[in-house]
């Protein structure tokens, strides 16, 4: 292999992609591209990945897809195939979202909770990757982890758990 395989985006399942699109648009301010409405929604955060000096790079931020659980697209069968329901219980993939510099995790969690999300935890510091994190499950059961950069000499608040 001469070049690495590139991750281009991740999809989450929902039984109502239009509602999930509205949820992520309202919680994170992302653009909701329905393709088509109710079947597949592409969430576009906008902006660019940053260069080491903090300036914008030429690489756009990744997108998040939301597909209809009972007919996951694309698929060669127009009507889709089994399974047709959301995964219940057990572990699922998790999505990590970097907090913007001008917004607090509490603000994001409040918007998510007001729209039916369940807060899973708050105020945790993960030393291995030097970051603060908070998490919620969206109304469809997908686990979203909010990530805050701790910086070169982190000052961990007393009310944070640590790992």
XYZ file of C-alpha atoms in Angstrom:
163
model
C 0.000 0.000 0.000
C 1.643 3.229 -1.114
C -0.795 5.640 0.557
C -2.915 5.218 3.689
C -6.610 4.542 3.478
C -8.493 7.741 4.333
C -11.470 7.964 6.654
C -14.002 10.177 4.876
C -17.045 10.113 7.164
C -19.030 8.047 9.663
C -22.748 7.227 9.601
C -25.120 6.899 12.539
C -28.405 5.000 12.412
C -31.723 6.646 13.212
C -35.361 5.657 12.807
C -36.025 9.316 11.898
C -33.085 10.871 9.994
C -34.919 14.181 9.505
C -35.381 14.574 13.282
C -31.776 13.469 13.887
C -30.605 16.033 11.305
C -32.508 18.779 13.137
C -31.072 17.575 16.472
C -27.427 17.825 15.319
C -28.072 21.093 13.515
C -29.586 22.657 16.653
C -27.071 21.188 19.120
C -23.856 21.820 17.152
C -24.899 24.397 14.546
C -24.035 22.066 11.639
C -25.635 22.334 8.213
C -28.181 19.551 7.575
C -28.066 18.330 3.972
C -30.951 15.952 3.339
C -30.147 13.548 0.499
C -33.100 12.795 0.260
C -35.134 14.119 3.175
C -35.829 11.450 5.770
C -33.612 8.775 4.200
C -30.076 10.100 4.499
C -28.806 13.319 6.029
C -25.256 14.612 5.788
C -24.239 16.853 8.662
C -21.662 19.435 7.572
C -19.758 21.192 10.370
C -18.010 23.577 7.987
C -14.580 24.994 8.633
C -11.183 23.454 8.052
C -8.722 21.321 9.971
C -6.066 23.515 11.563
C -2.378 23.750 10.697
C 0.144 23.516 13.569
C 0.308 27.331 13.660
C -3.476 27.559 14.187
C -4.322 28.773 10.681
C -6.863 26.949 8.505
C -5.496 24.120 6.377
C -6.836 23.159 2.959
C -8.587 20.127 4.489
C -12.261 20.512 5.315
C -13.720 19.056 8.503
C -15.197 15.555 8.269
C -18.919 15.035 7.774
C -21.317 12.882 9.790
C -23.984 10.868 7.986
C -27.349 9.827 9.415
C -29.092 6.920 7.710
C -32.561 5.441 8.092
C -32.183 2.206 10.070
C -34.887 0.326 8.167
C -33.325 1.047 4.761
C -29.596 1.773 5.045
C -28.336 3.474 1.876
C -26.423 2.831 -0.292
C -27.314 -0.802 -0.945
C -27.866 -2.761 -4.171
C -31.379 -3.734 -2.986
C -33.622 -0.635 -3.319
C -35.798 -1.740 -0.388
C -32.790 -2.463 1.827
C -32.116 -5.595 3.842
C -32.210 -6.824 7.451
C -31.585 -5.679 10.127
C -34.131 -2.870 9.983
C -34.062 -1.657 13.573
C -31.749 0.372 15.779
C -29.214 -1.526 17.861
C -30.445 -1.894 21.428
C -28.107 -2.435 24.347
C -24.463 -3.303 24.166
C -21.652 -1.159 22.835
C -21.902 0.869 19.658
C -19.431 3.095 17.853
C -18.833 6.413 19.616
C -18.413 9.790 17.941
C -15.918 12.291 19.383
C -16.652 15.987 18.802
C -14.036 18.665 19.536
C -15.567 21.618 21.375
C -15.139 25.001 19.750
C -12.952 27.531 21.553
C -15.934 29.820 22.146
C -18.367 27.298 23.635
C -18.652 25.324 26.853
C -19.538 21.663 27.210
C -22.351 22.688 29.553
C -23.950 24.747 26.764
C -23.773 21.837 24.316
C -25.074 19.349 26.895
C -27.965 21.676 27.782
C -29.020 21.971 24.126
C -28.717 18.214 23.631
C -30.657 17.393 26.804
C -33.425 19.880 25.882
C -33.848 17.942 22.635
C -34.145 14.509 24.222
C -30.525 13.432 24.764
C -29.415 11.721 27.971
C -26.242 13.016 29.633
C -23.953 10.048 30.320
C -21.189 11.866 32.219
C -19.708 15.267 32.863
C -16.328 16.629 33.866
C -13.772 13.916 33.261
C -10.072 14.341 32.464
C -8.274 11.673 30.408
C -4.557 12.017 31.048
C -3.527 9.546 28.328
C -4.708 11.973 25.632
C -4.595 15.125 27.780
C -8.189 16.178 27.349
C -11.422 16.950 29.150
C -14.539 15.039 28.170
C -18.283 14.873 28.628
C -20.766 12.517 26.955
C -24.395 12.125 25.992
C -26.568 9.590 24.178
C -28.648 11.170 21.430
C -32.369 10.291 21.239
C -31.472 7.311 18.972
C -28.950 5.849 21.408
C -25.746 6.989 19.689
C -22.983 7.929 22.150
C -21.428 11.345 21.552
C -18.305 12.363 23.451
C -17.410 16.029 23.685
C -13.668 16.691 23.801
C -11.873 19.725 25.172
C -8.141 20.254 24.751
C -6.373 20.500 28.109
C -3.225 22.244 26.850
C 0.468 21.820 27.710
C 0.108 22.341 31.490
C -3.469 21.348 32.280
C -5.178 22.630 35.392
C -7.767 19.970 36.173
C -10.716 21.407 38.116
C -11.394 19.774 41.495
C -14.839 18.563 40.385
C -13.395 16.496 37.499
C -12.817 12.758 37.706
C -9.480 11.521 36.354
C -8.117 8.544 34.563
